[in-house]
PDB file of C-alpha atoms in Angstrom:
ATOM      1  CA  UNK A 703     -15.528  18.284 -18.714  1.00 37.00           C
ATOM      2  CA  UNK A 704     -13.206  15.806 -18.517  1.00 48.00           C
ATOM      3  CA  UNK A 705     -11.363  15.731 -15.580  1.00 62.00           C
ATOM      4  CA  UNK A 706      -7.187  15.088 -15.110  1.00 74.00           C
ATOM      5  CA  UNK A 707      -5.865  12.753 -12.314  1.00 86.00           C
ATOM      6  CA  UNK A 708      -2.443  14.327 -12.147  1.00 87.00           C
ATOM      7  CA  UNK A 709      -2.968  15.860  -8.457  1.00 90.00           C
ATOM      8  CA  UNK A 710      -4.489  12.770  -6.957  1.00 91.00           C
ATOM      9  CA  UNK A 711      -1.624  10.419  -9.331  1.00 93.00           C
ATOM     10  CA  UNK A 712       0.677  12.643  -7.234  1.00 94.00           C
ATOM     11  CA  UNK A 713      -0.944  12.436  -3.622  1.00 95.00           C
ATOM     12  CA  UNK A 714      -1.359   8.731  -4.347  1.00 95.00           C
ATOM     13  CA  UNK A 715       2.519   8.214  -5.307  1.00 96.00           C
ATOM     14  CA  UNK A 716       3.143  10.361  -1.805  1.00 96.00           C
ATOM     15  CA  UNK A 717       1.457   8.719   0.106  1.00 96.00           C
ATOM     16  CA  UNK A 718       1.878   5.070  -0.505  1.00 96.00           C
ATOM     17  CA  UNK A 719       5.741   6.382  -0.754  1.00 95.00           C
ATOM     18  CA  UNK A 720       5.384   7.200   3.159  1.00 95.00           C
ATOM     19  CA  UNK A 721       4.170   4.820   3.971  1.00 94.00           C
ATOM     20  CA  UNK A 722       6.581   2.543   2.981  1.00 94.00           C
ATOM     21  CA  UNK A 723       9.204   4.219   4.888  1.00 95.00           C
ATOM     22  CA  UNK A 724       7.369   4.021   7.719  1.00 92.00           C
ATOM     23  CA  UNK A 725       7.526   0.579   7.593  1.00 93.00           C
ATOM     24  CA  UNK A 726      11.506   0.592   7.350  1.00 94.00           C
ATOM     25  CA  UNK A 727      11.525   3.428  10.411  1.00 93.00           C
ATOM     26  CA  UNK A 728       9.424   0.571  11.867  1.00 91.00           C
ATOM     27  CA  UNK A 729      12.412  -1.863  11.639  1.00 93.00           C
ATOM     28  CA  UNK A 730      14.958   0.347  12.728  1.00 93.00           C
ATOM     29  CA  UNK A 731      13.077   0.973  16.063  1.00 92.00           C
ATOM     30  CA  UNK A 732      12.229  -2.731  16.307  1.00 93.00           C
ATOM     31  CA  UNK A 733      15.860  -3.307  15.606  1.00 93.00           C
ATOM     32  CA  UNK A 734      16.941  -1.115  18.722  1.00 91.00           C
ATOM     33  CA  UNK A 735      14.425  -2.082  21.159  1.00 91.00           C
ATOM     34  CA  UNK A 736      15.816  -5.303  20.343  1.00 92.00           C
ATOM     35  CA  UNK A 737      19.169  -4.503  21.760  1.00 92.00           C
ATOM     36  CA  UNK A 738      18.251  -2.443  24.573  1.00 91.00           C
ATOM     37  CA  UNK A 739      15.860  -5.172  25.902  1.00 90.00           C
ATOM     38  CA  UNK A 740      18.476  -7.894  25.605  1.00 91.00           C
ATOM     39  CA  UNK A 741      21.228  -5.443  27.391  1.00 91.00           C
ATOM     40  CA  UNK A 742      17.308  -5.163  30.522  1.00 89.00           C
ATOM     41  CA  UNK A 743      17.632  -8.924  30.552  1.00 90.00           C
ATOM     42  CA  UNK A 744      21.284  -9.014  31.130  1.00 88.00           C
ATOM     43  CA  UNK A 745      21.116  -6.301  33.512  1.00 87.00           C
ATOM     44  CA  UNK A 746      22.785  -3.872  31.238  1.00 89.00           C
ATOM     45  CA  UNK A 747      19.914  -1.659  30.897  1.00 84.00           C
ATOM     46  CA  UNK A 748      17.561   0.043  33.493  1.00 88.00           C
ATOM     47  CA  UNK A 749      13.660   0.251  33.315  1.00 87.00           C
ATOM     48  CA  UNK A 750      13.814   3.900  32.576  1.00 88.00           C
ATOM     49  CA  UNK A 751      16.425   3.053  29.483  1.00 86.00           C
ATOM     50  CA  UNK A 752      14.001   0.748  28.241  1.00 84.00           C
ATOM     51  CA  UNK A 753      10.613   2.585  28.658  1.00 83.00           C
ATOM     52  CA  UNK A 754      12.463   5.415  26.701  1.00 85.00           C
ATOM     53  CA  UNK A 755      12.840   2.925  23.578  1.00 83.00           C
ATOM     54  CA  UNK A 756       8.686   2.138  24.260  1.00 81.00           C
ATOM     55  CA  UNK A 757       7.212   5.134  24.124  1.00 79.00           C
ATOM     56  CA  UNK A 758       8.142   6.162  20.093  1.00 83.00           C
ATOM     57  CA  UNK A 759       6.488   2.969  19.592  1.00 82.00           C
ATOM     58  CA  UNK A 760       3.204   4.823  20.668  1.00 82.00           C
ATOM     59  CA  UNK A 761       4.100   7.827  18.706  1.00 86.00           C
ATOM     60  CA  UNK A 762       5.067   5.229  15.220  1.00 85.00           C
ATOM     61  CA  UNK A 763       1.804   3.301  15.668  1.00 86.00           C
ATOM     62  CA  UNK A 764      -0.422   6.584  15.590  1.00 90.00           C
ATOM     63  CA  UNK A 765       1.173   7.856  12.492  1.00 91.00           C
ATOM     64  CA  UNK A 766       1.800   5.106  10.545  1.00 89.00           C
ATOM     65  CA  UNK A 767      -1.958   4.409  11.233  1.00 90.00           C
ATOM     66  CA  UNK A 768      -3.147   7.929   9.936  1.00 94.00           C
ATOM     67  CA  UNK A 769      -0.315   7.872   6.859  1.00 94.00           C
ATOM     68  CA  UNK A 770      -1.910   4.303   6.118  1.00 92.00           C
ATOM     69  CA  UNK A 771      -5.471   5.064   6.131  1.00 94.00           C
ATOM     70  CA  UNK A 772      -4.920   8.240   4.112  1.00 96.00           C
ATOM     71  CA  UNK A 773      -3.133   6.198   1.451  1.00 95.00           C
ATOM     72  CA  UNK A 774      -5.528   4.445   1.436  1.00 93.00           C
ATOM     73  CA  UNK A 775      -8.328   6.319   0.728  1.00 94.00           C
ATOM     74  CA  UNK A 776      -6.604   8.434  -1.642  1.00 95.00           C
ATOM     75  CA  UNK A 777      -5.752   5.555  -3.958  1.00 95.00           C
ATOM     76  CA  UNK A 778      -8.859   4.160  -3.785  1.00 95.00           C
ATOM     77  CA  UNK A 779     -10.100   7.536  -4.825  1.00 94.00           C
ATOM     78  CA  UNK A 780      -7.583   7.798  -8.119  1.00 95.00           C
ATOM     79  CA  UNK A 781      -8.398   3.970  -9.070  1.00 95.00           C
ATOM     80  CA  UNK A 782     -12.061   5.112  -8.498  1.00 94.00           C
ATOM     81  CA  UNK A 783     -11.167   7.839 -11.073  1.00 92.00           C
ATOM     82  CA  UNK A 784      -8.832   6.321 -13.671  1.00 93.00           C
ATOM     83  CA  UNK A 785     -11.462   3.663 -13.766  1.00 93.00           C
ATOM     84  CA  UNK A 786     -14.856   6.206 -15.375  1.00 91.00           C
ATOM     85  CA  UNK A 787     -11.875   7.997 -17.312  1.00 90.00           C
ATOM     86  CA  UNK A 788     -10.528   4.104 -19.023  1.00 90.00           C
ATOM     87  CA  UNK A 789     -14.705   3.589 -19.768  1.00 87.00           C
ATOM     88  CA  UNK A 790     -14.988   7.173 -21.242  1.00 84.00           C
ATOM     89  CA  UNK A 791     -11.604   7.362 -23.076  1.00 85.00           C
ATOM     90  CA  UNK A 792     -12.185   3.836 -24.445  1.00 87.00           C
ATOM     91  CA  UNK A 793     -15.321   2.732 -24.229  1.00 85.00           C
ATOM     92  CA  UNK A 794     -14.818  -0.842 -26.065  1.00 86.00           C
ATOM     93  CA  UNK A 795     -12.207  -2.148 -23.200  1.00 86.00           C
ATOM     94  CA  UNK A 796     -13.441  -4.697 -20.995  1.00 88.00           C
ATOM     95  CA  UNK A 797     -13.748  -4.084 -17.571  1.00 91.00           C
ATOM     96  CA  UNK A 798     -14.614  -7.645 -15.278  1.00 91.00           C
ATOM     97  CA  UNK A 799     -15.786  -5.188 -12.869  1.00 89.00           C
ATOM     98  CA  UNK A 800     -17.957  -2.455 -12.356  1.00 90.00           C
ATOM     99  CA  UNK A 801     -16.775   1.143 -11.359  1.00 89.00           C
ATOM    100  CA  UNK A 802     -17.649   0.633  -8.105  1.00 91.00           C
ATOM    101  CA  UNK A 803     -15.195  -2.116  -7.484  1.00 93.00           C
ATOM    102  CA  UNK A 804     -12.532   0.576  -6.974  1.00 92.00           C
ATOM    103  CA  UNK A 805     -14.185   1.235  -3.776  1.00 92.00           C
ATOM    104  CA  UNK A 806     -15.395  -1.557  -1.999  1.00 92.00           C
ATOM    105  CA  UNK A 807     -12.712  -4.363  -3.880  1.00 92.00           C
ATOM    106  CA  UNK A 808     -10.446  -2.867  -1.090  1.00 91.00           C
ATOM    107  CA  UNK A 809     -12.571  -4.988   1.645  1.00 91.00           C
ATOM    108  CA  UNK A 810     -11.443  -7.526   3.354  1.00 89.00           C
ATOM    109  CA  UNK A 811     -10.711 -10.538   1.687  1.00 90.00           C
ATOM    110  CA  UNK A 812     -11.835  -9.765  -1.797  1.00 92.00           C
ATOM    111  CA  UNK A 813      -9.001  -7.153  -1.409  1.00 90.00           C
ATOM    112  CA  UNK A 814      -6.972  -9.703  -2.245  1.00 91.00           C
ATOM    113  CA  UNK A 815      -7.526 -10.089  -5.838  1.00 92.00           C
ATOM    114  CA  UNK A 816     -10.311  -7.324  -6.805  1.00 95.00           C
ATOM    115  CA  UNK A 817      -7.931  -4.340  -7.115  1.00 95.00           C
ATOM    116  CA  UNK A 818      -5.311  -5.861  -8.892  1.00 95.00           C
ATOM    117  CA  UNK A 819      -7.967  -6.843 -11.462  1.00 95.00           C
ATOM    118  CA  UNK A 820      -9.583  -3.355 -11.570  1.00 95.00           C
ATOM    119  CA  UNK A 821      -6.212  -2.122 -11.927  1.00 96.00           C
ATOM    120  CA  UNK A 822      -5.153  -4.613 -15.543  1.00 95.00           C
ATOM    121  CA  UNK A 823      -8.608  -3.663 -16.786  1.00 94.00           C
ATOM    122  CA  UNK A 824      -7.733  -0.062 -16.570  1.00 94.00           C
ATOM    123  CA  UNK A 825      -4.152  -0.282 -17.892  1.00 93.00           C
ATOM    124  CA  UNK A 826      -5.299  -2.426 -20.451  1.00 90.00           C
ATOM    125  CA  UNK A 827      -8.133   0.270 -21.659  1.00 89.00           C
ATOM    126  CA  UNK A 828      -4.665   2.572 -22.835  1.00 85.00           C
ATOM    127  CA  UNK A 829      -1.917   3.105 -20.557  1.00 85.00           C
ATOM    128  CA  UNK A 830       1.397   2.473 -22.694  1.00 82.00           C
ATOM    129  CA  UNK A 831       4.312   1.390 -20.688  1.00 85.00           C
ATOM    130  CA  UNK A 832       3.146  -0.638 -17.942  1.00 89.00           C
ATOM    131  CA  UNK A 833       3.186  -4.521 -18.667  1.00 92.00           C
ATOM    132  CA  UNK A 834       1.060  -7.089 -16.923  1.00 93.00           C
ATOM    133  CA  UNK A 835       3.983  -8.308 -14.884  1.00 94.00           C
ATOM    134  CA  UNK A 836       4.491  -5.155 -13.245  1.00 95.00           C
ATOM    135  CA  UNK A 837       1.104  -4.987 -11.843  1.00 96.00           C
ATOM    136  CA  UNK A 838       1.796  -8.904 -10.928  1.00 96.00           C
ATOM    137  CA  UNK A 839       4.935  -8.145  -9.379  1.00 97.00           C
ATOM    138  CA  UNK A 840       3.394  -4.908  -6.983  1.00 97.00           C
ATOM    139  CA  UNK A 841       0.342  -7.311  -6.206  1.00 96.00           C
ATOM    140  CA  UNK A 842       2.513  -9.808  -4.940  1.00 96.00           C
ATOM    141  CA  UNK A 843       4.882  -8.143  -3.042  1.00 97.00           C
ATOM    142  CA  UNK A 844       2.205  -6.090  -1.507  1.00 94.00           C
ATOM    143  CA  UNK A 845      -0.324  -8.689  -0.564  1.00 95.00           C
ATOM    144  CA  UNK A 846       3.498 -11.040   0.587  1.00 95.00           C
ATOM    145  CA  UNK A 847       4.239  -7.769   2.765  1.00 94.00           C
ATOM    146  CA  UNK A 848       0.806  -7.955   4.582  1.00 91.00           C
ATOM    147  CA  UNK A 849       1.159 -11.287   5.762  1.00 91.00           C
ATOM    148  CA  UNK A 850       4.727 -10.857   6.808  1.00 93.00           C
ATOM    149  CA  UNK A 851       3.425  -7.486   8.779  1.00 91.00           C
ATOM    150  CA  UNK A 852       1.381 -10.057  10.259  1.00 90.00           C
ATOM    151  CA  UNK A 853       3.888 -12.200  11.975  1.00 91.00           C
ATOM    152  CA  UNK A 854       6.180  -9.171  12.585  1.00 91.00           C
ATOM    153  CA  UNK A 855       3.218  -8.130  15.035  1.00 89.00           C
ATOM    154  CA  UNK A 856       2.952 -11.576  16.726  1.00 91.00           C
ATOM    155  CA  UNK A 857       6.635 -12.089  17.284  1.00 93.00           C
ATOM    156  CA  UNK A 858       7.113  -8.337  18.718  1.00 89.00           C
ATOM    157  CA  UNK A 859       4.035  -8.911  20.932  1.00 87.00           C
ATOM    158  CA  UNK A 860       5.282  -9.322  24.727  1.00 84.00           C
ATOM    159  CA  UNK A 861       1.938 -10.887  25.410  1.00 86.00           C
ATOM    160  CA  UNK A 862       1.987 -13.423  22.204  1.00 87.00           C
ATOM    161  CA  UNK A 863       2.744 -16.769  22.976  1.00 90.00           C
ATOM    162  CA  UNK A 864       5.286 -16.700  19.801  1.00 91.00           C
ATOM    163  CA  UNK A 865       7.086 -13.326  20.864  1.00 92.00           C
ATOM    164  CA  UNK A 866      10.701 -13.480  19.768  1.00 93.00           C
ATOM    165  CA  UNK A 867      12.640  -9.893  18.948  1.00 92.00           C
ATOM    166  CA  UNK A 868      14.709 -12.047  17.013  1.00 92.00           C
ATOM    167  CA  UNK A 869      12.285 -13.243  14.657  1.00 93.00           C
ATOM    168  CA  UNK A 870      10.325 -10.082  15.063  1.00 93.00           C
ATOM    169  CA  UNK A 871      13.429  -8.239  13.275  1.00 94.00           C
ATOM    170  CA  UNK A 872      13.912 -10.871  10.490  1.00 95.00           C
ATOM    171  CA  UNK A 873       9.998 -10.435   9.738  1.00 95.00           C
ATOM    172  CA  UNK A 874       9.943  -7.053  10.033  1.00 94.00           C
ATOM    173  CA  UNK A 875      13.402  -6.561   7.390  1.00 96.00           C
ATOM    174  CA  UNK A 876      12.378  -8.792   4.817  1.00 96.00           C
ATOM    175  CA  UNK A 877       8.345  -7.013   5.199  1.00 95.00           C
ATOM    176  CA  UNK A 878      10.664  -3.618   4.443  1.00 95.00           C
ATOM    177  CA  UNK A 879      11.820  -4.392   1.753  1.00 97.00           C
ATOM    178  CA  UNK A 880       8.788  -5.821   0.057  1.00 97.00           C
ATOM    179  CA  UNK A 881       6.814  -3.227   0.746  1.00 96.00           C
ATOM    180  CA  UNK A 882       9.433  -0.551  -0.761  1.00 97.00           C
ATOM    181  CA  UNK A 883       9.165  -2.884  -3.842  1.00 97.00           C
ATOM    182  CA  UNK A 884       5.452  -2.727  -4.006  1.00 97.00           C
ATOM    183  CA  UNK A 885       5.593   1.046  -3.487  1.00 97.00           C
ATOM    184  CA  UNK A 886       7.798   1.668  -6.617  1.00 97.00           C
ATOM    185  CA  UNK A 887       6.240  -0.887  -8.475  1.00 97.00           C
ATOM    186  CA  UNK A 888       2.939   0.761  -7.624  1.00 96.00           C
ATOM    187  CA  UNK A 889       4.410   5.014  -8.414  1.00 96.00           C
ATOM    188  CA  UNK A 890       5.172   3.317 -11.773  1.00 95.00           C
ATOM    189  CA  UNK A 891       1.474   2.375 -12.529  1.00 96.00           C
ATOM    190  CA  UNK A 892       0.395   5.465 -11.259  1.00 95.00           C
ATOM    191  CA  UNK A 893       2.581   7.346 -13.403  1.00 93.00           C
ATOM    192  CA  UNK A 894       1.869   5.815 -16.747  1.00 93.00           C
ATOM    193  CA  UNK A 895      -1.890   5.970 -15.952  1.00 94.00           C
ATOM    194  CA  UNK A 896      -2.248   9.553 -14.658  1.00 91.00           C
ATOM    195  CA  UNK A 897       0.330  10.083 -17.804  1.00 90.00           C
ATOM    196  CA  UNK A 898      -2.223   8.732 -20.254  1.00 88.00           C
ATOM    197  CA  UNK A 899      -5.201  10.149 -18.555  1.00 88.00           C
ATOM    198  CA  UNK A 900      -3.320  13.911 -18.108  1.00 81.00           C
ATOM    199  CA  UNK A 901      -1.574  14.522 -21.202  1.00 67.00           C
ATOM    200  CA  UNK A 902      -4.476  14.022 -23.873  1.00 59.00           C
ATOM    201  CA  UNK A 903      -4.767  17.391 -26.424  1.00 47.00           C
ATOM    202  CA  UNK A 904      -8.358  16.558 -26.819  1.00 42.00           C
ATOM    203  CA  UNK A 905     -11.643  14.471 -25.702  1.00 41.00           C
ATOM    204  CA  UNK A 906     -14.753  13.223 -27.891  1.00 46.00           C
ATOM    205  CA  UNK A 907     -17.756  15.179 -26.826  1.00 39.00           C
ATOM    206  CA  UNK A 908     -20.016  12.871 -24.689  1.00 42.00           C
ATOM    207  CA  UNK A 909     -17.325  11.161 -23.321  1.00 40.00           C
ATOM    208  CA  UNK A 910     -16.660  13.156 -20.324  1.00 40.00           C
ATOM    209  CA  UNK A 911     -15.474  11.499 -16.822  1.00 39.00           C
ATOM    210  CA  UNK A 912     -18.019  11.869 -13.969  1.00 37.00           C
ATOM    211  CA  UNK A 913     -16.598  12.427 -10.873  1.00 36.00           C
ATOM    212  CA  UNK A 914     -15.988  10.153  -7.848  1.00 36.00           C
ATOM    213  CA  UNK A 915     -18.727   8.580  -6.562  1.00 33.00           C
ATOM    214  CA  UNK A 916     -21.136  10.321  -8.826  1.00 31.00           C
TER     215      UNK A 916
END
């Protein structure tokens, strides 16, 4: 039987949702550790003052790691998914790649264009609603908040060469709000597909959706 995405469209949403918010709770902390280390090198602050604003760092880290890897694997689990149910709803699209591509496309560096084609392919199989600009637009700000993440690490690193709170704060902002755009941009495709895939009164016979990783 065919089989509905709406509780995985919704985990997915959740997920990727929290995770962008951990990146702003991210900059806040950076933002404060900022001032309390400037007040230690003034002498305005003690070391206990400080180590207080190091340890949620610890504590951020962990989760955000855990939030990130389940968002991961969730979404890769609904594009898995939404992919077999595009091919068995329409069976004429074109798909560049094969199913399994919603899997292993997230490795590294053909990560950096395989999902976003997976994803057209799919939208373009029936999903009303979402133009190819929006899936542009969450690609780009995505992938542009990865790199940024990047240097927000190096400048915020005590042992890097190139640390600098200062700069570490301007990365880490502008990597906020890019990745807040890529999450909505990305709960809209998820709606509009789990929408189409969900809502359908009936399905041909022989057409059924396998599921993941079957």
């Amino acid at each position: 039987m065919f089989r509905s995405v709406r509780g995985l469209g919704v985990a997915a949403s959740a997920l990727v949702g929290l995770s962008a918010l951990g990146v702003v709770v991210t900059l806040v902390w950076l933002w404060r550790f900022k001032g309390v280390y400037e007040d230690y090198l003034a002498g305005r602050a003690t070391d206990v003052e400080l180590l207080s604003q190091v340890e949620p760092a610890v504590t951020l880290s962990a989760v955000g790691g855990v939030v990130f890897i389940a968002a991961a694997v969730v979404t890769a689990v609904w594009l898995w998914r939404v992919r077999v149910n595009a091919e068995a709803l329409n069976p004429g699209a074109a798909h560049r790649w094969g199913r399994g591509a919603a899997v292993w496309g997230w490795l590294p560096v053909v990560n950096f264009w395989v999902p976003r084609r997976v994803v057209l392919d799919v939208v373009g199989s029936g999903a009303s609603g979402v133009p190819v600009s929006t899936v542009n637009w969450w690609w780009g700000t995505w992938l542009s908040a990865l790199v940024l993440e990047r240097f927000t690490r190096l400048t915020s690193d005590p042992e890097s060469r190139y640390f600098d709170l200062s700069q570490a704060v301007l990365w880490a902002a502008v990597c906020a709000v890019l990745m807040v755009a890529a999450a909505v941009f990305f709960v809209r495709i998820v709606q509009r597909v789990t929408a189409w895939q969900s809502d359908l009164p009936t399905y041909q016979p022989g057409q059924e959706a396998m599921p993941p990783f079957a």
